[in-house]
Amino acid sequence: MEKFIVNETNCALEPIHSPGKIQSHGFLVGIDKQLLIHFFSENIGLFLPNIPENLLGKSIATLDGLLGDHFRLPVLEQLLAIGTHNGFEQINPYQVEINKKPFYLIISLSSSYYLLEFEPVQSDMNVDLNKILGRSIAEMLGDKNLNNLLNGAVTQIRKITGFDRIMIYRFAADHHGEVVAEARKDGLASWLGLHYPATDIPAQARELYMINLTRLITNVHTEPSELRTSTEHKNYQLDLTHAQLRAVSPIHIEYLKNMKVETSFSISLIYKDQLWGLIACHHYSPRYIDYKSRESAKLFSQILSSALEFRQEEENQQMVKYYRENVDVLARQLLEPDLNVIDALTRGQVNLMQVTACSGAVLFYENNVKVLGITPTIPELRELVAWLKETVDNRFYHTNNLKSEYPNASSFQKIACGLMVCTLSKELNEYILWFKPEYIQTINWAGNQEKEKTIDEHGVLHLSPRKSFEIWSETIKGKSMEWNKEEINAVKRLKEEIVYTINLHANQIRLLNEKLQKAYQELDTFSYTISHDLKTPLSTIKGFTQILKKDKNLSPHAENVIYRILAGTDKMTSMIKEVLEYSRINQGELSKVNVNVKALVEELIKDLRVAYQTDKLEVIIGEAPNIKGDPLMISQVFSNLLSNAIKYSSGNENPCIRIDGAVMEQDVVYSIADNGIGIHNQELPKVFDLFKRMENVKNIEGTGIGLAIVKRIMEKHDGKIWVESTLGIGSTFYTAFKN
Ligand code: ADP
């Protein structure tokens, strides 16, 4: 047997807008455009005893005269013409006389038929609604608070209508209803605060309440009157949506009977084009309200609806203002120069928690997690974010029942049933989360709805109207309070502000970068020019010093001074040469070719052996794959690294250097290892800085430029360089060139 899902649409099977019957306190005639009768209610004879037996197919003129002096064919034709043109509300009701009693004729359209409904003028209301309406409305609107407004409304409506009980019934988002205001006759039990399941007023009934703002069920105990039609129309369901007399669904009649209600009159309350609720008027004995009074009540409801809109908006406005001001403060904090994004959102005078009514908030930003208030633990949060990343596509996601979508949330249900998410960057795992705790709610239902569901032998679910309306309490767990529109809007605005700030920061960094690059270029040009210009005076110094040196009469002291001047100029010349090399790297484009590293290294070693006069040096060349790059620059890289390896291992009894290359997936990596003096761990980070020399090389010649040149060349090639070293044992330098 297939399981039948219980929902409000079960009642939708009943054709409530075309029941084929009307309430029998009036009668109905349905005519076509040629004014021929196609439908009539079988109770017509009770109102018009002299009516011919078979009306079907006859002209409406048959009724002419039977309906008093005012009902004449030309008048009806005129009414139909105006109604069709301007809307039937313009002509309704038209008063006629039937058997000397006043009746209202109410005309409406049902596809291609005109429905003529006749109902008594006599109302059970002994007051003229129109007269007292103005004062009642003024009294009702006197209070600013929404609750007081609703209470005022029920009191006034009861005063005017004399009904035993007036309730304002408000629909929740899931369409179940709650009695939010009530005025009742002494001795009746209060229904205030009771909840009614959505199935009590199914979707199609709610639709009808949107079309017809008032609905009268005059007497639940009278039998409805069937509509008669010709055999050719036998299967035609005449749509009575706009008919005043439309018969009531038997289920609803039984429902009212079970509540002991004999007359029910409801007035729709519309808020922003939605059915916000109903004013439900119940009477425990039959009570009739005529069309004009119903229309007055409609006016009352329209005014209440707009007041409602106004009050609700005003209440929302306060919330909107509170959140807006907080987002404004956060936006200012975000722009403060000495606050970074994280601090601005979590440590200022206002923080993330004040843009929603939450109990905790978390910011995931730039690999940091910042927690405010009460939230799940960090590992739980990380798991949650991983789930969000995987499953949630919305940039703004919210739920008040997290564990229904994310079962792991059961472990922190108490503190976080409600979750609101604002995605800053899915790629970077940057999110803001807000949490609401579990809100355990006790709902007092008017009767236990579960008991009223039965499943027949075909597996079809039947909803029978409740027989008992005894209060039945239900506790709702696992949900938080709802996230409202104002909170969602505040979060959306906050995101705009954050994105704006992040972009602003990014732009500032870009500008700084550009400036820095320009400064670098200027510095390069400057150092290039200055070193270049230094070369001439330096060679002059050297030239004249060499002339001086040739003097045979020099004292040993002067000879020593001249020797030192010459050594100084030599050192300066090599420094200038290197600085020039360093500045030259960034000028001009790379011309990449395949470089034969094996040949290059062998050539370099040959020269370096001579330069450093190291006969004991052992050189091992392992694999030596080719590299793509600028041949001159690559030669500079190997020359610098090899000369350092030789220079800083020359103190070793058995100096040994080893060169190895390997082709990896994306790079060609070379290592140049020596067994020299090594580099102190703490000094390693500075080893590639310009002019930096380590503590342990004081007695070894050098300028501190070589590795800076190597690093620059590697960067220019989009490659990498790094070093591993142990003091006193040796160093290995690695270079990775793009394959
Ligand atoms: P320098 O002209 O001083 O060799 P470099 O820029 O080539 O300048 O090297 C910077 C410093 O790094 C050196 O002064 C030295 O302290 C350290 N260094 C470079 N290579 C080695 C190595 N193979 N072994 C030990 N120290 C090294």
PDB file of C-alpha atoms and ligand atoms in Angstrom, residues 644-645 647-648 674 677-679 687 692-694 696-697 702-708 731 733, ligand 1:
ATOM      1  CA  ASN A 644      80.279  30.170  -3.636  1.00  0.00           C
ATOM      2  CA  ALA A 645      80.393  26.382  -3.181  1.00  0.00           C
ATOM      3  CA  LYS A 647      84.925  29.507  -2.082  1.00  0.00           C
ATOM      4  CA  TYR A 648      83.131  28.513   1.125  1.00  0.00           C
ATOM      5  CA  ASP A 674      79.235  21.500  -0.881  1.00  0.00           C
ATOM      6  CA  ILE A 677      81.412  26.114   6.328  1.00  0.00           C
ATOM      7  CA  GLY A 678      77.594  26.048   6.112  1.00  0.00           C
ATOM      8  CA  ILE A 679      75.151  28.773   7.161  1.00  0.00           C
ATOM      9  CA  VAL A 687      70.947  34.711   2.549  1.00  0.00           C
ATOM     10  CA  LYS A 692      74.037  40.463   3.050  1.00  0.00           C
ATOM     11  CA  ARG A 693      77.011  38.397   4.171  1.00  0.00           C
ATOM     12  CA  MET A 694      76.909  35.856   7.044  1.00  0.00           C
ATOM     13  CA  ASN A 696      81.165  33.230   9.506  1.00  0.00           C
ATOM     14  CA  VAL A 697      82.617  34.675   6.258  1.00  0.00           C
ATOM     15  CA  GLY A 702      82.959  38.715  -1.169  1.00  0.00           C
ATOM     16  CA  THR A 703      80.439  41.455  -1.890  1.00  0.00           C
ATOM     17  CA  GLY A 704      77.093  39.946  -0.811  1.00  0.00           C
ATOM     18  CA  ILE A 705      75.599  40.569  -4.282  1.00  0.00           C
ATOM     19  CA  GLY A 706      75.994  37.174  -6.015  1.00  0.00           C
ATOM     20  CA  LEU A 707      72.982  35.383  -4.471  1.00  0.00           C
ATOM     21  CA  ALA A 708      70.787  38.473  -4.901  1.00  0.00           C
ATOM     22  CA  SER A 731      75.173  23.730   2.118  1.00  0.00           C
ATOM     23  CA  PHE A 733      71.398  25.325  -3.030  1.00  0.00           C
TER      24      PHE A 733
HETATM   25  P1  ADP B   1      79.406  36.786  -1.462  1.00  0.00           P
HETATM   26  O1  ADP B   1      80.040  37.620  -2.480  1.00  0.00           O
HETATM   27  O2  ADP B   1      79.594  37.239  -0.085  1.00  0.00           O
HETATM   28  O3  ADP B   1      79.696  35.334  -1.626  1.00  0.00           O
HETATM   29  P2  ADP B   1      76.732  36.051  -2.109  1.00  0.00           P
HETATM   30  O4  ADP B   1      75.546  36.895  -2.352  1.00  0.00           O
HETATM   31  O5  ADP B   1      77.112  35.115  -3.164  1.00  0.00           O
HETATM   32  O6  ADP B   1      77.895  37.001  -1.693  1.00  0.00           O
HETATM   33  O7  ADP B   1      76.458  35.218  -0.790  1.00  0.00           O
HETATM   34  C1  ADP B   1      75.901  35.876   0.313  1.00  0.00           C
HETATM   35  C2  ADP B   1      76.385  35.191   1.577  1.00  0.00           C
HETATM   36  O8  ADP B   1      75.780  33.908   1.697  1.00  0.00           O
HETATM   37  C3  ADP B   1      77.808  34.909   1.615  1.00  0.00           C
HETATM   38  O9  ADP B   1      78.524  36.044   2.069  1.00  0.00           O
HETATM   39  C4  ADP B   1      77.900  33.767   2.597  1.00  0.00           C
HETATM   40  O10 ADP B   1      77.847  34.259   3.918  1.00  0.00           O
HETATM   41  C5  ADP B   1      76.660  32.992   2.315  1.00  0.00           C
HETATM   42  N1  ADP B   1      76.910  31.878   1.385  1.00  0.00           N
HETATM   43  C6  ADP B   1      76.652  31.842   0.072  1.00  0.00           C
HETATM   44  N2  ADP B   1      76.940  30.638  -0.446  1.00  0.00           N
HETATM   45  C7  ADP B   1      77.403  29.869   0.572  1.00  0.00           C
HETATM   46  C8  ADP B   1      77.883  28.518   0.696  1.00  0.00           C
HETATM   47  N3  ADP B   1      77.949  27.703  -0.363  1.00  0.00           N
HETATM   48  N4  ADP B   1      78.293  28.082   1.914  1.00  0.00           N
HETATM   49  C9  ADP B   1      78.230  28.911   2.976  1.00  0.00           C
HETATM   50  N5  ADP B   1      77.812  30.187   2.937  1.00  0.00           N
HETATM   51  C10 ADP B   1      77.389  30.677   1.752  1.00  0.00           C
END
